[in-house]
Coordinates of C-alpha atoms in Angstrom, one line a residue:
Chain A
X94 CA 240.9 37.3 112.8
X95 CA 241.8 34.2 110.9
X96 CA 243.0 30.9 112.4
X97 CA 241.6 28.6 115.1
X98 CA 241.4 28.1 118.9
X99 CA 242.5 24.9 120.4
X100 CA 240.6 23.7 123.5
X101 CA 242.1 21.1 125.8
X102 CA 239.4 19.3 127.7
X103 CA 241.1 17.2 130.4
X104 CA 238.4 15.1 132.1
X105 CA 238.2 12.4 134.7
X106 CA 238.4 9.5 132.3
X107 CA 239.9 11.0 129.1
X108 CA 241.9 13.8 127.6
X109 CA 240.4 15.5 124.6
X110 CA 241.4 18.2 122.1
X111 CA 238.9 20.1 120.1
X112 CA 239.8 22.8 117.5
X113 CA 237.1 25.5 117.0
X114 CA 236.8 28.1 114.3
X115 CA 235.6 31.7 114.8
X116 CA 231.9 30.7 114.6
X117 CA 232.4 28.3 117.5
X118 CA 232.1 25.3 115.2
X119 CA 234.1 22.1 115.7
X120 CA 236.8 21.6 113.2
X121 CA 238.3 18.4 114.7
X122 CA 238.1 16.3 117.9
X123 CA 240.5 13.8 119.3
X124 CA 240.3 11.8 122.5
X125 CA 242.4 9.4 124.6
X126 CA 241.4 7.5 127.7
X127 CA 243.8 6.9 130.5
X128 CA 244.1 4.6 133.5
X129 CA 242.0 4.9 136.6
X130 CA 244.0 3.7 139.6
X131 CA 242.2 2.3 142.6
X132 CA 244.9 1.5 145.2
X133 CA 242.4 0.9 148.0
X134 CA 238.7 0.9 148.7
X135 CA 237.4 4.4 147.9
X136 CA 240.7 5.7 146.7
X137 CA 241.1 7.0 143.1
X138 CA 244.3 8.2 141.5
X139 CA 245.6 9.2 138.1
X140 CA 249.2 9.2 136.9
X141 CA 250.0 12.9 136.2
X142 CA 252.6 12.0 133.5
X143 CA 249.9 9.9 131.8
X144 CA 247.5 12.8 131.9
X145 CA 250.1 15.0 130.3
X146 CA 251.2 12.3 127.7
X147 CA 247.5 11.7 126.7
X148 CA 246.9 15.4 126.4
X149 CA 250.0 16.0 124.4
X150 CA 249.2 13.1 122.1
X151 CA 245.6 14.3 121.3
X152 CA 246.9 17.8 120.6
X153 CA 249.4 16.4 118.1
X154 CA 246.7 14.1 116.6
X155 CA 244.3 17.0 116.3
X156 CA 246.8 19.1 114.3
X157 CA 247.6 16.1 112.0
X158 CA 244.0 15.2 111.6
X159 CA 242.9 18.7 110.6
X160 CA 245.9 19.7 108.7
X161 CA 246.0 22.9 110.7
X162 CA 249.5 24.3 111.2
X163 CA 250.6 25.3 114.7
X164 CA 251.0 29.0 113.6
X165 CA 247.3 29.0 112.8
X166 CA 246.3 28.3 116.4
X167 CA 245.6 31.7 117.8
X168 CA 245.3 30.6 121.4
X169 CA 244.9 27.6 123.7
X170 CA 242.1 27.2 126.2
X171 CA 242.1 24.6 129.0
X172 CA 239.2 23.1 130.9
X173 CA 239.7 20.4 133.4
X174 CA 238.4 18.0 136.0
X175 CA 238.2 20.1 139.1
X176 CA 239.7 19.6 142.5
X177 CA 242.1 16.8 141.4
X178 CA 245.3 17.5 143.2
X179 CA 248.9 17.2 141.9
X180 CA 252.1 18.1 143.8
X181 CA 255.4 18.1 142.0
X182 CA 259.0 18.9 142.6
X183 CA 260.0 22.3 141.1
X184 CA 263.5 21.2 140.3
X185 CA 262.8 17.9 138.5
X186 CA 259.3 18.7 137.3
X187 CA 258.3 15.2 138.5
X188 CA 255.1 14.6 140.6
X189 CA 255.9 13.4 144.2
X190 CA 252.8 11.3 144.1
X191 CA 249.9 10.3 141.8
X192 CA 247.2 12.8 141.2
X193 CA 244.5 12.4 143.9
X194 CA 241.2 12.5 142.1
X195 CA 238.2 14.5 143.2
X196 CA 236.2 11.4 144.0
X197 CA 238.8 10.0 146.3
X198 CA 237.7 9.5 149.9
X199 CA 241.0 8.8 151.6
X200 CA 240.8 12.1 153.6
X201 CA 237.3 11.5 155.0
X202 CA 238.6 11.0 158.6
X203 CA 240.7 14.1 158.3
X204 CA 237.7 16.1 157.2
X205 CA 235.6 14.6 160.1
X206 CA 238.1 15.9 162.6
X207 CA 238.1 19.4 161.1
X208 CA 234.3 19.4 161.2
X209 CA 234.3 18.1 164.8
X210 CA 236.5 20.9 165.8
X211 CA 233.9 23.3 164.6
X212 CA 235.6 24.7 161.5
X213 CA 232.8 23.9 159.1
X214 CA 230.9 27.2 159.2
X215 CA 234.1 29.2 158.9
X216 CA 235.2 27.2 155.8
X217 CA 231.8 27.4 154.2
X218 CA 231.7 31.2 154.8
X219 CA 235.1 31.8 153.2
X220 CA 235.0 29.2 150.4
X221 CA 231.3 28.7 149.6
X222 CA 232.0 24.9 149.9
X223 CA 230.6 22.2 152.1
X224 CA 233.6 20.8 154.0
X225 CA 234.2 17.5 152.1
X226 CA 237.1 15.4 150.9
X227 CA 236.1 16.3 147.3
X228 CA 238.0 19.6 147.4
X229 CA 241.8 19.9 147.1
X230 CA 242.8 21.1 150.6
X231 CA 242.7 17.8 152.5
X232 CA 244.3 16.0 149.5
X233 CA 247.3 18.3 149.6
X234 CA 247.7 17.8 153.3
X235 CA 247.5 14.0 152.8
X236 CA 250.4 14.2 150.3
X237 CA 252.5 16.4 152.5
X238 CA 251.8 14.1 155.5
X239 CA 252.3 10.8 153.8
X240 CA 255.0 11.1 151.1
X241 CA 258.4 10.8 152.8
X242 CA 260.2 14.2 152.8
X243 CA 257.4 16.0 151.1
X244 CA 256.5 18.4 154.0
X245 CA 260.1 19.5 154.5
X246 CA 260.5 20.1 150.8
X247 CA 257.2 22.0 150.7
X248 CA 258.3 24.2 153.5
X249 CA 261.6 24.8 151.8
X250 CA 259.7 26.1 148.7
X251 CA 260.7 23.1 146.6
X252 CA 257.3 21.7 145.8
X253 CA 254.5 23.1 143.7
X254 CA 250.7 22.3 143.9
X255 CA 248.3 22.6 141.1
X256 CA 244.9 21.4 139.9
X257 CA 245.1 19.7 136.5
X258 CA 244.9 23.0 134.6
X259 CA 248.0 24.2 136.5
X260 CA 249.9 21.0 135.8
X261 CA 249.1 21.1 132.1
X262 CA 250.2 24.8 131.8
X263 CA 253.4 23.9 133.7
X264 CA 254.1 21.1 131.2
X265 CA 253.0 23.0 128.1
X266 CA 255.3 25.9 129.0
X267 CA 258.2 23.7 130.0
X268 CA 257.9 24.8 133.6
X269 CA 257.5 28.6 132.9
X270 CA 253.9 28.9 134.2
X271 CA 252.7 28.2 137.7
X272 CA 249.2 29.6 137.6
X273 CA 245.5 28.8 137.8
X274 CA 242.3 30.7 137.3
X275 CA 239.6 31.9 139.8
X276 CA 237.2 29.0 139.0
X277 CA 239.8 26.3 139.8
X278 CA 241.1 28.2 142.8
X279 CA 237.6 28.4 144.2
X280 CA 237.4 24.5 144.3
X281 CA 240.5 24.0 146.5
X282 CA 238.9 24.9 149.8
X283 CA 241.9 27.2 150.4
X284 CA 240.7 30.2 148.4
X285 CA 238.6 33.0 149.9
X286 CA 236.0 33.6 147.2
X287 CA 235.0 37.0 148.6
X288 CA 238.4 38.5 149.2
X289 CA 239.9 36.7 146.2
X290 CA 243.0 35.5 147.9
X291 CA 244.6 32.3 149.3
X292 CA 243.2 32.4 152.8
X293 CA 246.0 32.3 155.5
X294 CA 243.7 30.8 158.1
X295 CA 242.8 28.0 155.8
X296 CA 246.4 27.4 154.8
X297 CA 247.3 27.1 158.4
X298 CA 244.4 24.8 159.2
X299 CA 245.4 22.4 156.4
X300 CA 249.2 22.9 156.9
X301 CA 249.8 24.1 153.3
X302 CA 252.8 26.4 152.7
X303 CA 251.7 29.4 150.6
X304 CA 254.9 29.0 148.5
X305 CA 253.3 25.9 146.9
X306 CA 250.3 27.7 145.5
X307 CA 249.9 28.9 142.0
X308 CA 249.2 32.5 141.0
X309 CA 245.4 33.1 140.5
X310 CA 244.4 34.9 137.3
X311 CA 241.4 35.8 135.3
X312 CA 239.9 32.9 133.4
X313 CA 240.3 34.8 130.2
X314 CA 243.8 36.4 129.9
X315 CA 247.4 35.6 129.0
X316 CA 248.8 32.9 131.3
X317 CA 251.9 32.4 129.3
X318 CA 253.0 30.5 126.2
X319 CA 253.1 26.8 125.1
X320 CA 256.6 26.0 124.1
X321 CA 257.7 25.5 120.5
X322 CA 258.8 21.9 121.5
X323 CA 255.3 21.0 122.6
X324 CA 253.2 22.9 120.1
X325 CA 255.4 23.5 117.1
X326 CA 255.0 27.2 117.6
X327 CA 254.8 29.6 120.5
X328 CA 251.1 29.7 121.2
X329 CA 249.4 31.8 124.0
X330 CA 247.6 29.9 126.7
X331 CA 244.8 32.4 127.2
X332 CA 241.7 30.7 128.7
X333 CA 241.3 28.4 131.8
X334 CA 238.2 27.3 133.7
X335 CA 237.1 24.2 135.6
X336 CA 234.8 22.0 133.5
X337 CA 231.4 22.9 134.9
X338 CA 232.2 26.7 134.9
X339 CA 233.6 26.3 131.4
X340 CA 230.3 24.6 130.3
X341 CA 228.3 27.5 131.8
X342 CA 230.4 29.9 129.8
X343 CA 230.2 27.8 126.6
X344 CA 226.4 27.8 127.0
X345 CA 226.6 31.6 127.1
X346 CA 224.8 31.8 130.5
X347 CA 226.2 35.3 131.1
X348 CA 223.3 36.9 132.9
X349 CA 222.1 36.3 136.5
X350 CA 219.4 33.6 136.5
X351 CA 220.7 31.8 133.4
X352 CA 221.4 28.2 134.1
X353 CA 222.8 25.1 132.5
X354 CA 222.5 21.4 133.2
X355 CA 224.8 18.8 132.0
X356 CA 223.0 15.4 131.9
X357 CA 225.8 13.0 132.6
X358 CA 226.1 10.2 135.0
X359 CA 225.1 12.8 137.5
X360 CA 223.5 16.1 136.6
X361 CA 225.6 19.2 137.1
X362 CA 223.7 22.4 137.4
X363 CA 225.1 25.9 137.6
X364 CA 223.2 29.1 137.7
X365 CA 224.9 32.4 137.1
X366 CA 224.3 34.9 140.0
X367 CA 226.3 37.8 138.6
X368 CA 228.5 39.7 141.0
X369 CA 226.6 38.5 144.0
X370 CA 228.0 35.5 145.9
X371 CA 224.8 34.0 147.2
X372 CA 224.8 31.8 150.3
X373 CA 222.4 29.0 149.6
X374 CA 219.7 28.1 152.1
X375 CA 219.4 24.7 150.4
X376 CA 222.8 23.2 150.8
X377 CA 224.0 24.4 147.3
X378 CA 227.6 25.5 146.7
X379 CA 228.6 29.0 146.0
X380 CA 231.4 29.1 143.5
X381 CA 233.2 31.5 141.1
X382 CA 231.7 31.3 137.7
X383 CA 234.3 33.2 135.8
X384 CA 237.1 35.8 136.2
X385 CA 237.0 38.3 133.4
X386 CA 238.4 41.8 133.1
X387 CA 239.7 41.8 136.6
X388 CA 236.3 41.0 138.1
X389 CA 234.6 37.8 139.1
X390 CA 231.1 36.6 138.7
X391 CA 229.6 33.9 140.9
X392 CA 227.4 30.9 140.5
X393 CA 225.3 28.6 142.6
X394 CA 226.1 24.9 142.0
X395 CA 224.0 21.8 142.7
X396 CA 224.2 18.3 141.6
X397 CA 221.7 15.5 140.8
X398 CA 223.8 12.5 141.9
X399 CA 221.8 9.9 140.0
X400 CA 220.8 11.4 136.6
X401 CA 222.0 9.5 133.5
X402 CA 223.0 6.8 136.0
X403 CA 219.4 5.8 136.2
X404 CA 219.5 4.9 132.5
X405 CA 222.7 3.0 132.9
X406 CA 221.0 1.2 135.7
X407 CA 218.1 0.2 133.5
X408 CA 220.5 -1.0 130.9
X409 CA 223.2 -2.7 132.9
X410 CA 221.5 -4.0 136.0
X411 CA 217.8 -4.2 135.2
X412 CA 218.5 -5.1 131.6
X413 CA 215.3 -3.4 130.4
X414 CA 217.0 -1.7 127.5
X415 CA 220.0 -2.5 125.3
X416 CA 221.1 1.1 124.8
X417 CA 220.5 4.5 126.4
X418 CA 218.9 5.6 123.1
X419 CA 216.2 2.9 123.4
X420 CA 214.8 4.5 126.6
X421 CA 213.2 7.3 124.4
X422 CA 211.5 4.7 122.2
X423 CA 209.9 2.9 125.2
X424 CA 209.1 6.2 127.0
X425 CA 207.1 7.6 124.1
X426 CA 205.3 4.3 123.5
X427 CA 203.0 5.2 126.3
X428 CA 201.1 8.4 127.0
X429 CA 202.2 8.7 130.6
X430 CA 203.9 6.7 133.4
X431 CA 200.6 5.4 134.5
X432 CA 201.1 6.8 138.0
X433 CA 204.5 5.2 138.4
X434 CA 207.2 7.2 140.2
X435 CA 210.8 6.1 140.6
X436 CA 212.9 8.0 143.1
X437 CA 216.5 6.9 142.2
X438 CA 217.9 7.7 145.7
X439 CA 220.5 4.9 145.2
X440 CA 223.0 6.7 147.5
X441 CA 220.6 8.9 149.4
X442 CA 219.0 12.2 148.3
X443 CA 221.0 15.3 147.5
X444 CA 220.0 18.9 147.0
X445 CA 217.6 20.2 148.1
X446 CA 216.4 17.2 150.2
X447 CA 219.7 16.1 151.8
X448 CA 218.7 12.8 153.2
X449 CA 221.5 10.3 153.7
X450 CA 219.0 7.6 154.8
X451 CA 216.8 7.7 151.7
X452 CA 217.1 4.8 149.2
X453 CA 215.7 4.1 145.8
X454 CA 212.0 3.5 145.7
X455 CA 209.3 2.8 143.1
X456 CA 205.7 3.9 143.7
X457 CA 202.4 3.4 142.0
X458 CA 202.8 -0.1 140.6
X459 CA 199.6 -1.9 139.5
X460 CA 198.8 -5.0 137.5
X461 CA 198.7 -2.6 134.5
X462 CA 202.3 -1.4 134.9
X463 CA 204.4 -2.2 131.8
X464 CA 208.1 -1.9 131.2
X465 CA 207.4 1.2 129.1
X466 CA 205.9 2.9 132.2
X467 CA 208.8 2.0 134.3
X468 CA 211.3 3.3 131.8
X469 CA 209.3 6.5 131.3
X470 CA 209.2 7.0 135.1
X471 CA 213.0 6.6 135.2
X472 CA 213.5 9.3 132.6
X473 CA 210.9 11.5 134.3
X474 CA 212.9 11.2 137.6
X475 CA 215.8 12.9 135.9
X476 CA 213.6 15.9 135.1
X477 CA 212.0 16.0 138.5
X478 CA 215.3 16.0 140.3
X479 CA 216.6 18.7 138.0
X480 CA 213.5 20.8 138.7
X481 CA 214.0 20.4 142.5
X482 CA 217.6 21.8 142.3
X483 CA 216.6 24.6 139.9
X484 CA 213.7 25.5 142.2
X485 CA 216.2 25.8 145.1
X486 CA 218.5 27.9 143.1
X487 CA 215.7 30.3 142.0
X488 CA 214.6 30.6 145.7
X489 CA 218.2 31.4 146.7
X490 CA 218.5 33.9 143.9
X491 CA 215.1 35.4 144.5
X492 CA 214.0 35.3 140.9
X493 CA 212.6 32.6 138.6
X494 CA 214.6 30.6 136.1
X495 CA 214.5 32.3 132.7
X496 CA 215.5 29.3 130.6
X497 CA 217.6 26.1 131.0
X498 CA 220.4 25.3 128.6
X499 CA 221.4 21.7 128.5
X500 CA 224.2 19.5 127.3
X501 CA 225.7 16.1 128.1
X502 CA 224.8 12.6 126.8
X503 CA 221.1 12.5 127.8
X504 CA 220.4 15.9 126.2
X505 CA 220.0 13.9 123.0
X506 CA 216.8 12.5 124.5
X507 CA 213.9 14.6 123.1
X508 CA 211.3 13.1 125.4
X509 CA 213.4 14.0 128.4
X510 CA 213.9 17.6 127.3
X511 CA 210.2 18.1 126.5
X512 CA 209.2 16.7 129.9
X513 CA 211.8 18.8 131.5
X514 CA 210.4 21.9 130.0
X515 CA 206.9 20.9 131.0
X516 CA 207.8 20.3 134.6
X517 CA 209.8 23.5 134.8
X518 CA 207.3 25.6 133.1
X519 CA 210.2 27.2 131.3
X520 CA 211.9 26.6 127.9
X521 CA 214.7 24.1 127.7
X522 CA 217.3 24.8 125.0
X523 CA 220.0 22.5 123.5
X524 CA 222.7 24.2 121.5
X525 CA 223.9 22.9 118.1
X526 CA 227.4 22.4 119.6
X527 CA 226.9 20.4 122.7
X528 CA 230.6 20.3 123.4
X529 CA 230.0 23.2 125.7
X530 CA 232.8 22.5 128.1
X531 CA 235.5 22.7 125.5
X532 CA 233.7 25.5 123.8
X533 CA 233.7 27.6 127.0
X534 CA 237.5 27.2 127.3
X535 CA 237.9 28.2 123.6
X536 CA 235.7 31.3 124.1
X537 CA 237.7 32.3 127.2
X538 CA 241.0 32.0 125.3
X539 CA 239.6 33.6 122.1
X540 CA 238.3 36.6 124.1
X541 CA 241.7 37.2 125.6
X542 CA 243.6 37.4 122.3
X543 CA 240.9 39.3 120.4
X544 CA 239.8 36.3 118.3
X545 CA 236.4 36.8 119.7
X546 CA 235.5 40.4 120.1
X547 CA 233.1 40.3 123.1
X548 CA 230.7 38.2 125.0
X549 CA 227.9 39.8 123.0
X550 CA 229.5 38.6 119.8
X551 CA 230.0 35.1 121.2
X552 CA 226.3 35.1 122.1
X553 CA 225.5 35.6 118.4
X554 CA 227.3 32.3 117.8
X555 CA 225.0 30.4 120.2
X556 CA 222.7 28.4 117.9
X557 CA 219.7 26.5 119.2
X558 CA 219.8 22.8 118.1
X559 CA 216.6 22.0 119.9
X560 CA 214.1 24.2 121.8
X561 CA 211.5 22.7 124.0
X562 CA 208.7 25.0 125.2
X563 CA 206.4 23.9 128.0
X564 CA 203.1 22.6 126.7
X565 CA 201.7 21.0 129.8
X566 CA 198.9 23.0 131.6
X567 CA 199.6 24.3 135.0
X568 CA 197.1 22.0 136.8
X569 CA 198.6 18.9 135.3
X570 CA 202.1 20.1 136.2
X571 CA 201.1 20.7 139.7
X572 CA 199.4 17.3 140.0
X573 CA 202.6 15.5 138.7
X574 CA 204.9 17.5 141.0
X575 CA 202.6 16.8 143.9
X576 CA 203.0 13.1 143.2
X577 CA 206.8 13.4 142.9
X578 CA 207.0 15.4 146.2
X579 CA 205.0 12.7 147.9
X580 CA 207.2 9.9 146.4
X581 CA 210.4 11.7 147.6
X582 CA 208.9 12.2 151.1
X583 CA 208.1 8.5 151.3
X584 CA 211.5 7.4 150.1
X585 CA 213.2 9.3 152.9
X586 CA 214.8 7.8 156.0
X587 CA 214.6 4.2 154.7
X588 CA 218.0 3.2 156.2
X589 CA 217.1 4.8 159.6
X590 CA 214.2 2.5 159.9
X591 CA 216.3 -0.5 159.0
Chain B
X84 CA 232.7 -1.3 134.8
X85 CA 233.6 -4.9 135.0
X86 CA 235.6 -6.7 132.3
X87 CA 232.7 -8.9 131.1
X88 CA 230.6 -5.8 130.8
X89 CA 233.2 -4.1 128.7
X90 CA 233.4 -7.2 126.5
X91 CA 229.6 -7.3 126.1
X92 CA 229.5 -3.7 125.1
X93 CA 232.5 -4.2 122.8
X94 CA 234.5 -1.5 124.5
X95 CA 238.2 -2.2 123.9
X96 CA 241.4 -0.9 125.3
X97 CA 240.1 0.7 128.4
X98 CA 242.9 0.2 130.9
X99 CA 241.6 -0.7 134.3
X100 CA 243.4 -1.4 137.5
X101 CA 241.5 -4.3 139.0
X102 CA 239.7 -3.6 142.2
X103 CA 238.1 -6.6 144.0
X104 CA 234.5 -6.6 143.3
X105 CA 232.5 -5.6 140.2
X106 CA 231.7 -2.1 139.1
X107 CA 234.5 -0.4 141.0
X108 CA 233.8 2.9 139.1
X109 CA 230.3 2.9 140.5
X110 CA 231.5 1.9 143.9
X111 CA 233.8 4.9 144.1
X112 CA 231.1 7.2 142.8
X113 CA 228.5 5.9 145.3
X114 CA 230.9 6.2 148.2
X115 CA 231.8 9.8 147.2
X116 CA 228.1 10.8 146.9
X117 CA 227.0 9.0 150.1
X118 CA 229.8 10.7 152.0
X119 CA 228.9 14.1 150.5
X120 CA 225.2 13.8 151.3
X121 CA 226.0 12.8 154.9
X122 CA 228.0 15.9 155.4
X123 CA 225.1 18.1 154.4
X124 CA 222.1 16.1 155.7
X125 CA 221.0 18.0 158.9
X126 CA 219.9 14.8 160.6
X127 CA 223.2 13.1 159.9
X128 CA 225.1 16.2 161.0
X129 CA 223.1 16.2 164.3
X130 CA 223.8 12.5 164.9
X131 CA 227.5 12.8 164.1
X132 CA 228.0 15.9 166.3
X133 CA 226.3 14.1 169.1
X134 CA 228.5 11.0 168.6
X135 CA 231.6 13.2 168.4
X136 CA 230.7 15.1 171.5
X137 CA 230.5 11.8 173.3
X138 CA 233.8 10.6 171.9
X139 CA 235.8 13.8 172.2
X140 CA 236.1 16.4 174.9
X141 CA 237.7 19.8 175.2
X142 CA 240.6 20.0 177.7
X143 CA 240.4 22.9 180.1
X144 CA 243.2 25.4 179.5
X145 CA 243.9 24.4 175.9
X146 CA 241.9 27.1 174.2
X147 CA 239.2 24.6 173.4
X148 CA 241.5 22.0 171.8
X149 CA 239.7 18.7 171.5
X150 CA 241.4 15.5 172.5
X151 CA 240.1 12.0 172.6
X152 CA 238.6 11.1 176.0

């Protein structure tokens, strides 16, 4: 099939538009940042109209930049920041409040009460999620409880809720679509990921009328059409997935045990677990990986909370490097870290250690420690933390990691990826196209309209940009890991002692 | 990211709603992460449950509804 697929990548700080061809190659990219609104300590909001305006403008710009006519766009795929909550008036199409962003902590006390009442295990069992303000449920309740008249309107069926994908589809279709996909629904904390329905008990608990909720569909399938006014042609919207799930799909991690890591500020790891929804014994989340052909596949999700952030810290606070790229030069200037370990537990330790009282520590300093060793140890910490999460995932799944596919800013760091492979004892692969989030949405949309024939055909598009095979011998690996485990243990509980 | 930092790194046109204190993006990130870890950390959960048990009590005849003591 000729033509192109347009992927809309609506992230936390910017809206992007990427046009792909049938080989999964990028034809053009456009991007626009938008305001972050911090009304109070710990609160984060976006203006939904600004999200829409920025998205529409980058779509227009992408068409102009590439010279591609609207009729040549075979389908639109959408991927988005997950959990961010928008409530709007069905009659006016106007939001009743700003979008409450996933990071926002305003509902922490509400969540504490829910946990205190003992609902945590029930919610975890139904949704696969740790009960936390991250997810949409408490944000919807906050809007209904705090925006004058909102609850009455919601109960009268006059308000609609959506995550950002839903909002964009609503706007793109001039109000004709009110839908989401399984992956986004699974992040609301209102969706039963086993029975695949909005859960009545959870809706009651959070006081959310069912009439507000979007229809949940396959991630790949026809959601509706973008209007001629917005697109210049009637174009099908045919693929939708939350950003991390979209990246998993874009990395072609289609089989159980295949995993991806996005090395961003944090590290976001997802492992495909196939048709099994696995309950983690290590505090990982169970989530829907994709909805395809009327069936869903599941994933385990874990995060490294301080990943690329450790490099930003070296640059902005420690001022040891001038750019992130410089870290590789320093790290490779020495043969090893000279026994130095950095545990960047700036905010405690996440999966699989879960220690809120841990804090960042540096071990093994001697008179011979140089800046290069310190920087190398910081990069190595990213790999160790990733290995810890993957180990937990493999134990939950009951089978070892086959290979790790990587993307994100720090995946450009060759030293990091080689060390990652060495510590994992498994290959690490970086694709040629590292825009995997947008690519996943494009694949989902393309599959639905026949632009891409099958997942197998898509897999043929996946081209390795860099492959890193483990070269470290097992004894050395175990020695290094033993040191890391010891460092992590010693960093634990710091706040409790002070 | 604070404005001087943006200037130093020659990043232009990044609209920011000022929040008192530097690095508000980091502050929000850190708060979110700290809170999330607390909700999973078994030791924190144990301490919190104990504290809540002391602060709240179930009222007989209310199907286990918890009210502030």
